[in-house]
PDB file of C-alpha atoms in Angstrom:
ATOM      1  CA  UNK X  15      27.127 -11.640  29.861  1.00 79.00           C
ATOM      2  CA  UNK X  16      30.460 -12.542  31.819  1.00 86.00           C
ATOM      3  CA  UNK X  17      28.380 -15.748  33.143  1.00 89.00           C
ATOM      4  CA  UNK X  18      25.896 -16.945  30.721  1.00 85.00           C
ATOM      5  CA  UNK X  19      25.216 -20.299  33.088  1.00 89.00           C
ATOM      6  CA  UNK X  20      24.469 -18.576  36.098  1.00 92.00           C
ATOM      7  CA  UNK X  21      22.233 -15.574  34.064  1.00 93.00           C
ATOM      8  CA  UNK X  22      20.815 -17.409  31.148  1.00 93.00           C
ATOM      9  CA  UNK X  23      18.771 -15.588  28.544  1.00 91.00           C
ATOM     10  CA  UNK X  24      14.918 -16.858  28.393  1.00 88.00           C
ATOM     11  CA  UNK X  25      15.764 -18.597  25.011  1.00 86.00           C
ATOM     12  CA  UNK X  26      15.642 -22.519  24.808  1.00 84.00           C
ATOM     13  CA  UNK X  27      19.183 -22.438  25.083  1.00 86.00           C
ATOM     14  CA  UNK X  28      19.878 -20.108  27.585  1.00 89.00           C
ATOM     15  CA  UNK X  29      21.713 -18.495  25.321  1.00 87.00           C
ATOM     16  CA  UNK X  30      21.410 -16.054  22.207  1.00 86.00           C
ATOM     17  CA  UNK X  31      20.375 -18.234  19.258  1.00 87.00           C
ATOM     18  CA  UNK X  32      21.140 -17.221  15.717  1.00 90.00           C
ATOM     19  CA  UNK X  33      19.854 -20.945  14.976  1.00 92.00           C
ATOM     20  CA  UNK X  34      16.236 -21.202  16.772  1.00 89.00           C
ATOM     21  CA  UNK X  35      14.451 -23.782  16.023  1.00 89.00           C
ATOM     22  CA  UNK X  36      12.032 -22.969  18.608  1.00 88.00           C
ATOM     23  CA  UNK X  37      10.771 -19.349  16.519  1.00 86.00           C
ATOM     24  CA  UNK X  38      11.020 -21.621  13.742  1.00 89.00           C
ATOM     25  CA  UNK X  39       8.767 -24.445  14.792  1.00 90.00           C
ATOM     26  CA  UNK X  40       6.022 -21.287  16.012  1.00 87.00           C
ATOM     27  CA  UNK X  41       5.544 -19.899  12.199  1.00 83.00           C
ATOM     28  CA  UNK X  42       5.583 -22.601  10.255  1.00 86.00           C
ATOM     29  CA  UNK X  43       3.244 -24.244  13.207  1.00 88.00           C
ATOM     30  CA  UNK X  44       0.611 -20.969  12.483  1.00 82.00           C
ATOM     31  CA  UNK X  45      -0.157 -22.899   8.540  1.00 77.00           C
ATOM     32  CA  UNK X  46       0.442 -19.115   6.893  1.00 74.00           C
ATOM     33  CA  UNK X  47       3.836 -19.100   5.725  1.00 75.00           C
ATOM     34  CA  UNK X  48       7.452 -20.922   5.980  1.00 79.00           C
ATOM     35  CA  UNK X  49      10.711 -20.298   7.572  1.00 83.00           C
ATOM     36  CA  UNK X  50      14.255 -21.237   8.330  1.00 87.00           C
ATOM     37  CA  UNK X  51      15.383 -21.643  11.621  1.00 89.00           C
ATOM     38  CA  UNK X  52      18.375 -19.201  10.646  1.00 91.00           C
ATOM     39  CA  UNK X  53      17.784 -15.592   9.756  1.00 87.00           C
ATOM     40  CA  UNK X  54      17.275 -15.580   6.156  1.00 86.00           C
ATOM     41  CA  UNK X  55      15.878 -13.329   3.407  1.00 85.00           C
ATOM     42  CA  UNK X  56      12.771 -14.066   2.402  1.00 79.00           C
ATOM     43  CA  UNK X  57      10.964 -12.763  -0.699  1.00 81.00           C
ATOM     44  CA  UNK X  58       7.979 -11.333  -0.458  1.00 81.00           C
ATOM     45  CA  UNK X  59       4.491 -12.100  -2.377  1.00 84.00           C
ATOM     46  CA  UNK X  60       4.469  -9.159  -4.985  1.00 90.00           C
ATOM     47  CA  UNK X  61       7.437  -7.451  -3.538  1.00 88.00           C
ATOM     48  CA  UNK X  62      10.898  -5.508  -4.871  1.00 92.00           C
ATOM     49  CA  UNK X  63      11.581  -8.554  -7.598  1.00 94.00           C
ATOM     50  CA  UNK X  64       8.494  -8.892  -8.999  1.00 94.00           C
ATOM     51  CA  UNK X  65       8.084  -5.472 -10.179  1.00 95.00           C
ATOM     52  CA  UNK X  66      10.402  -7.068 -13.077  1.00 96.00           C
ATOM     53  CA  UNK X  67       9.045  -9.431 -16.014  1.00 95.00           C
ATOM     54  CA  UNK X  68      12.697 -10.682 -15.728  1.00 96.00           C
ATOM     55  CA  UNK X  69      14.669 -10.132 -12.375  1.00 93.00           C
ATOM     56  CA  UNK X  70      18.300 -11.333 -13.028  1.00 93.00           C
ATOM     57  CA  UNK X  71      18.144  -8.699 -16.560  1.00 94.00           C
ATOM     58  CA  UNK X  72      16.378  -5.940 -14.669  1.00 93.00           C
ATOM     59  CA  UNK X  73      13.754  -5.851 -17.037  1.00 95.00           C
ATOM     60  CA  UNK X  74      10.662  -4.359 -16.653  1.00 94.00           C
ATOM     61  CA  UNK X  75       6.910  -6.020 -15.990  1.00 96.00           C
ATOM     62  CA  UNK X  76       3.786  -5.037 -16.675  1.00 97.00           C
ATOM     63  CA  UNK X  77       3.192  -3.414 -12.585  1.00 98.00           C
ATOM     64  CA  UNK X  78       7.109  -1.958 -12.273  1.00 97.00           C
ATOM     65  CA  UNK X  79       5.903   0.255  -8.972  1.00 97.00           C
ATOM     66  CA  UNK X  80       5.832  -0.534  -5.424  1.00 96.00           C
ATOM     67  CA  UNK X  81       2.497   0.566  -3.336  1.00 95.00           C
ATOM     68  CA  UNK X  82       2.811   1.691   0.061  1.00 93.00           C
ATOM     69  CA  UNK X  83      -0.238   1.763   2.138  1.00 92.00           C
ATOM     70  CA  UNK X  84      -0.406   5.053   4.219  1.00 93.00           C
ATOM     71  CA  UNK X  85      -2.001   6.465   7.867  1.00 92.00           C
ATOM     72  CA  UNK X  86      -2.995   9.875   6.803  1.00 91.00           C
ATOM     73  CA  UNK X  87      -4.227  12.987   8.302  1.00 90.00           C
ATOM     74  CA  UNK X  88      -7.514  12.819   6.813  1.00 90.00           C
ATOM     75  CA  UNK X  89      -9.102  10.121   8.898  1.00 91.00           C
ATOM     76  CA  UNK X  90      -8.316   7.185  10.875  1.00 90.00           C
ATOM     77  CA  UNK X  91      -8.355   4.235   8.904  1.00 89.00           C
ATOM     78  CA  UNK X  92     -12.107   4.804   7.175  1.00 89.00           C
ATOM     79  CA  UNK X  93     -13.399   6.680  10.176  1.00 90.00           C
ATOM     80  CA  UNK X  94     -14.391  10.539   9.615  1.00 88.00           C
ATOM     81  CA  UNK X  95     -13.800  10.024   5.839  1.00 87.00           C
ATOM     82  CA  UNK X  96     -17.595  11.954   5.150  1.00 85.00           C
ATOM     83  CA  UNK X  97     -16.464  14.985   7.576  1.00 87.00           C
ATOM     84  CA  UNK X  98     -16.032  17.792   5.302  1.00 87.00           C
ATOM     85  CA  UNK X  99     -13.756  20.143   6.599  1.00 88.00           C
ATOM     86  CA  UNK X 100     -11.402  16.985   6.709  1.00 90.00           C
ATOM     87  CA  UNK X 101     -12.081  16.272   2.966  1.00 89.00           C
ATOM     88  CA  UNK X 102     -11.001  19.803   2.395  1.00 89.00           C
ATOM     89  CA  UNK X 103      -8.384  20.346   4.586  1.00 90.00           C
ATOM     90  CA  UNK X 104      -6.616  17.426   3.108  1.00 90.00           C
ATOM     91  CA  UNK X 105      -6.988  16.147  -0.482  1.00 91.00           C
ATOM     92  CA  UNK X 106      -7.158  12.096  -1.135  1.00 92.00           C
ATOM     93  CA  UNK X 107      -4.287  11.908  -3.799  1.00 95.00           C
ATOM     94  CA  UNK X 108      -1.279   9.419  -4.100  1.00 97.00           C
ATOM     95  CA  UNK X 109       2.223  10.363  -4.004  1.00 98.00           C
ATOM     96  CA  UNK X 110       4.248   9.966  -6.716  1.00 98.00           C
ATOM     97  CA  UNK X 111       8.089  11.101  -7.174  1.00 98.00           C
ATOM     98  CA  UNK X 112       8.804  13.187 -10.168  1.00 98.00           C
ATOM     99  CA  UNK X 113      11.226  10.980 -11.804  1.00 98.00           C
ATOM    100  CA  UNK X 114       8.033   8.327 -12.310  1.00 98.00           C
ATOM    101  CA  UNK X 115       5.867  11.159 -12.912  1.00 98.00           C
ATOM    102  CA  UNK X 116       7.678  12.300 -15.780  1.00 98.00           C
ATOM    103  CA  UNK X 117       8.416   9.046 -17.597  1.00 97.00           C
ATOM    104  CA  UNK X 118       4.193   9.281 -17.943  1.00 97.00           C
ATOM    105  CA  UNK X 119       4.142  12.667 -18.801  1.00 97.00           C
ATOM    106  CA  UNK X 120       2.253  13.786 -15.733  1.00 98.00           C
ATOM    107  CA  UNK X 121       1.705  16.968 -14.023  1.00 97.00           C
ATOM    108  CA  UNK X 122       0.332  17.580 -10.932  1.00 96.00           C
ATOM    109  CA  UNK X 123      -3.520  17.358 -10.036  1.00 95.00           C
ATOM    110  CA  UNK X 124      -3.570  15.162 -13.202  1.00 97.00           C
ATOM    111  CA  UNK X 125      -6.121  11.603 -12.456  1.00 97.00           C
ATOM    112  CA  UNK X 126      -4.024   8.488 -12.897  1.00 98.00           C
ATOM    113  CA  UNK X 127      -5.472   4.828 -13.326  1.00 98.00           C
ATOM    114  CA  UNK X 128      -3.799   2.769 -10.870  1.00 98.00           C
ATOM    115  CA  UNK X 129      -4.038  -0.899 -11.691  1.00 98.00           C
ATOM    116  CA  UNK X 130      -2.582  -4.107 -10.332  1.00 97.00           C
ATOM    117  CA  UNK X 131      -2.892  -8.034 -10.665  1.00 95.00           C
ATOM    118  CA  UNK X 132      -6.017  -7.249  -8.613  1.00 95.00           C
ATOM    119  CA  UNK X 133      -8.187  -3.988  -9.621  1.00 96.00           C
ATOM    120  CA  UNK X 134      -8.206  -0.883 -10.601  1.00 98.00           C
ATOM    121  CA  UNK X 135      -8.365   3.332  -9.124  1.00 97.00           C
ATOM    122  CA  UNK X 136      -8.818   6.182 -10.170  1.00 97.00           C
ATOM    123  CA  UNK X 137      -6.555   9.122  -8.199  1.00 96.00           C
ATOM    124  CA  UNK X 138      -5.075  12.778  -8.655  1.00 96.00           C
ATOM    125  CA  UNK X 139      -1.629  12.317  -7.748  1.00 97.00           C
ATOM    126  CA  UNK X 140       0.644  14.847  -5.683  1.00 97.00           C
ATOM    127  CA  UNK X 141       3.872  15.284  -7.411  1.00 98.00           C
ATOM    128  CA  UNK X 142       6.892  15.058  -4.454  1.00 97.00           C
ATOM    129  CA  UNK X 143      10.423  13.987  -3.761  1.00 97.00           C
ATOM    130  CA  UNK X 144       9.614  12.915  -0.005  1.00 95.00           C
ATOM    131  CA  UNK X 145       8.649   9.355  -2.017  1.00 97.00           C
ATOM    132  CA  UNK X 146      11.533   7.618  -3.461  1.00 96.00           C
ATOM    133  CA  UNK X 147      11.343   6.473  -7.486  1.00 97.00           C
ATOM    134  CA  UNK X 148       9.932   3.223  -7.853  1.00 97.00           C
ATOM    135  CA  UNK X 149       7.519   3.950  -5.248  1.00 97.00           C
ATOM    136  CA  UNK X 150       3.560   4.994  -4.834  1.00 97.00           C
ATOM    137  CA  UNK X 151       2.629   6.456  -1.316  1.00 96.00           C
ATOM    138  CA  UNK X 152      -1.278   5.915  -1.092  1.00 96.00           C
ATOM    139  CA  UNK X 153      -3.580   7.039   1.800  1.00 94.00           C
ATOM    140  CA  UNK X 154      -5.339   4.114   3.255  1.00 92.00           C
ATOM    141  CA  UNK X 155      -9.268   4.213   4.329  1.00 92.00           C
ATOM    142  CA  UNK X 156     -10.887   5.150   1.680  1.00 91.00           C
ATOM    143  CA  UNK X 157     -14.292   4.688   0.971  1.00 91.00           C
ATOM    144  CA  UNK X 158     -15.361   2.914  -2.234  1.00 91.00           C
ATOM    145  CA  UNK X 159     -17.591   4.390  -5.128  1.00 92.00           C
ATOM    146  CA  UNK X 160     -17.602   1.887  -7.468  1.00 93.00           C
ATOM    147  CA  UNK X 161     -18.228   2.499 -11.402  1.00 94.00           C
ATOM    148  CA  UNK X 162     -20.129  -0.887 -12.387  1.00 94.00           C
ATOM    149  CA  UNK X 163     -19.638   0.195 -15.643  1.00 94.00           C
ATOM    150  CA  UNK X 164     -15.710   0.630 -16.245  1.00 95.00           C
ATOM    151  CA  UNK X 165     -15.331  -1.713 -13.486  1.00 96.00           C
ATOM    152  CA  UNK X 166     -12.795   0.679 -11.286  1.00 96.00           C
ATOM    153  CA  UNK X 167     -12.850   2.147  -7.676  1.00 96.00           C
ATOM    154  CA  UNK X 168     -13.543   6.309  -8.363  1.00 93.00           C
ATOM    155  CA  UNK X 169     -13.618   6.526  -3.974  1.00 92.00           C
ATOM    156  CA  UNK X 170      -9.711   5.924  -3.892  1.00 93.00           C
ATOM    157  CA  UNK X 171     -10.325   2.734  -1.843  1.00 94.00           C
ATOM    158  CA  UNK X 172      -6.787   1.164  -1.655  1.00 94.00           C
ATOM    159  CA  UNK X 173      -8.477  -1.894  -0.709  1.00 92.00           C
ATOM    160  CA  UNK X 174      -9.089  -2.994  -4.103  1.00 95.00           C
ATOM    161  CA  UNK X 175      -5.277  -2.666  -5.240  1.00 95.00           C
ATOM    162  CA  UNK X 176      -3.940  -5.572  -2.532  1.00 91.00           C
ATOM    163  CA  UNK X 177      -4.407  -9.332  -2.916  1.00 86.00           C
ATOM    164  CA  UNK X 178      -6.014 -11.218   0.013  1.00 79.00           C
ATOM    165  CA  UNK X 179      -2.889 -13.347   0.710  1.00 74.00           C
ATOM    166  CA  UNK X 180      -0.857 -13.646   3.627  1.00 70.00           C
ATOM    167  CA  UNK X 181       2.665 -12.759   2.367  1.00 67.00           C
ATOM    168  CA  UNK X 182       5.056 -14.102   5.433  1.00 65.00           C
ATOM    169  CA  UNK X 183       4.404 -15.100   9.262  1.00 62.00           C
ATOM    170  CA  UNK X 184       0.791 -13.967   9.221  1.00 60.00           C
ATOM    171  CA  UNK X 185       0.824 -10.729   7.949  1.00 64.00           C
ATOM    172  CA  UNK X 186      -1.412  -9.307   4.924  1.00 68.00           C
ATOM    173  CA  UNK X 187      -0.239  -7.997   1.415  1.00 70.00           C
ATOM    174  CA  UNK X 188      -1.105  -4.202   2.474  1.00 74.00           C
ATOM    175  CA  UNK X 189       2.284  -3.143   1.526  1.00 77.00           C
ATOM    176  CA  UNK X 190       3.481  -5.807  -0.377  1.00 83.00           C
ATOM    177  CA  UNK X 191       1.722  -4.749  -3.997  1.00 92.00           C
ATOM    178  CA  UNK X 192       3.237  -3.914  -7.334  1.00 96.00           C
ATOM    179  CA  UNK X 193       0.733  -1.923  -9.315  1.00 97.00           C
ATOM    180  CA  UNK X 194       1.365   0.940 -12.675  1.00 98.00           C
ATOM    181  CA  UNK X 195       0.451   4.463 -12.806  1.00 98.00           C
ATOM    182  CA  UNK X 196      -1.100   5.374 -16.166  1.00 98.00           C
ATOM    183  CA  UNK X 197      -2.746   8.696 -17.295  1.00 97.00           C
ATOM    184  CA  UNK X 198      -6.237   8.936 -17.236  1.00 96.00           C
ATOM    185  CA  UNK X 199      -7.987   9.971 -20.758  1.00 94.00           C
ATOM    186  CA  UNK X 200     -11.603   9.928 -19.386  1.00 93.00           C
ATOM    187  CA  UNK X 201     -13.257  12.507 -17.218  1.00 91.00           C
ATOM    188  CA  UNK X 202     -11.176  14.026 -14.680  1.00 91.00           C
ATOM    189  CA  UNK X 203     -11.687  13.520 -11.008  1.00 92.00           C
ATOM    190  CA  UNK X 204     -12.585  16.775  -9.540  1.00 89.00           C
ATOM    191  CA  UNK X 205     -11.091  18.015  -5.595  1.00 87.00           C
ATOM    192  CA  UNK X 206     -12.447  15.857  -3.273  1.00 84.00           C
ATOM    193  CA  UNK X 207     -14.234  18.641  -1.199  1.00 81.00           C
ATOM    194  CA  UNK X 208     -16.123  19.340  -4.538  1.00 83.00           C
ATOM    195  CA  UNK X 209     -17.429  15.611  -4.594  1.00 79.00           C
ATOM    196  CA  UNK X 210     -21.121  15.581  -3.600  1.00 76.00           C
ATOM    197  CA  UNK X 211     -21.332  12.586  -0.017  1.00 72.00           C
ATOM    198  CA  UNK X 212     -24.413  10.323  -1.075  1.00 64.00           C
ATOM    199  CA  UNK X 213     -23.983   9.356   2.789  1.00 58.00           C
ATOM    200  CA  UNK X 214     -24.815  11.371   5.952  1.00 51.00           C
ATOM    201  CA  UNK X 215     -22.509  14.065   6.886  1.00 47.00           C
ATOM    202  CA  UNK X 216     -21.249  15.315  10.337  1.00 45.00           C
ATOM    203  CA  UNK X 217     -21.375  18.912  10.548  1.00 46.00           C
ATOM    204  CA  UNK X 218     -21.367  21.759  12.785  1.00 48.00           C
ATOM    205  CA  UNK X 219     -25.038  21.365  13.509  1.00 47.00           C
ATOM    206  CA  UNK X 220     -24.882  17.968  14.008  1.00 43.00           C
ATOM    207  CA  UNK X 221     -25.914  14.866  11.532  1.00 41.00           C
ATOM    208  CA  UNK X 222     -27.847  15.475   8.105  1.00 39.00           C
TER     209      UNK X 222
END
């Protein structure tokens, strides 16, 4: 630090560059996204600002909520999703705060349609202030059980929320979704250790 020339920093310039040109030329090289050779803000795909139909009057849109994609106890990633003592153990809900779930008159256990610019789930949702307002925590690795009929996700797959788009330097819109919580008329979903697997199941005694 006392004598940058003689102990120069492994940057183009020796030196520690707010301006690099160099980091620069390496994202905008890699075709996904764009940016400035100073640090800069840049907004996201489906981030903070477009939860609003009209950002500078703070109004509203139609998906006002922010998802967050979770790592949960229950499995890792999709892996040990049909292990039963899991499934029972720990419940596949989403976490909502109860400022939100109040403005939808929602209770706890209740199933919510979650629905985006991309798709549609059905969830029970876990009422909590350890998630901010404004925000949806959601397990990730869910398995899919589609309903052809009503054209939703009844497996919780989070999947089906998130747009296949890179949303800055390469990375994928897992946590950059906006998406609405609205209660469910139709049948409720029951506890997840109550759901019947249609898949083979690792037990005690092995596979069956």
């Amino acid at each position: 630090i006392k004598d940058p020339v003689k102990n120069p920093l492994p940057s183009e310039s020796g030196k520690f560059e707010i301006y690099c040109k160099k980091l620069q030329n390496l994202v905008n090289n890699i075709g996904f996204s764009e940016i400035r050779a100073i640090p800069t803000y840049n907004r996201p795909v489906e981030g903070y600002e477009d939860c609003f139909e009209n950002w500078e009057k703070k109004v509203p849109g139609k998906y006002p909520l922010q998802l967050l994609s979770l790592h949960v106890h229950r499995r890792a990633h999709s892996n040990f999703e049909n292990t039963p003592w899991l499934r029972e153990a720990f419940d596949h809900q989403i976490l909502i705060n109860p400022v939100d779930a109040e403005a939808r008159g929602l209770k706890n256990n209740d199933t919510v349609l979650i629905s985006s610019r991309h798709g549609r789930v059905l969830r029970r949702i876990n009422i909590t202030e350890t998630i901010r307002p404004g925000v949806i925590g959601f397990g990730q690795g869910g398995w899919i059980k589609w309903d052809d009929e009503l054209k939703l996700d009844r497996g919780g797959c989070i999947n089906i929320l998130v747009g296949a788009y890179p949303t800055g330097q390469g990375h994928f819109g897992f946590n950059t979704c906006n998406i609405q919580v609205e209660k469910w008329t139709g049948e409720q979903l029951p506890m997840e250790k109550d759901i019947p697997l249609d898949v083979p199941v690792f037990s005690e005694g092995g596979n069956k």
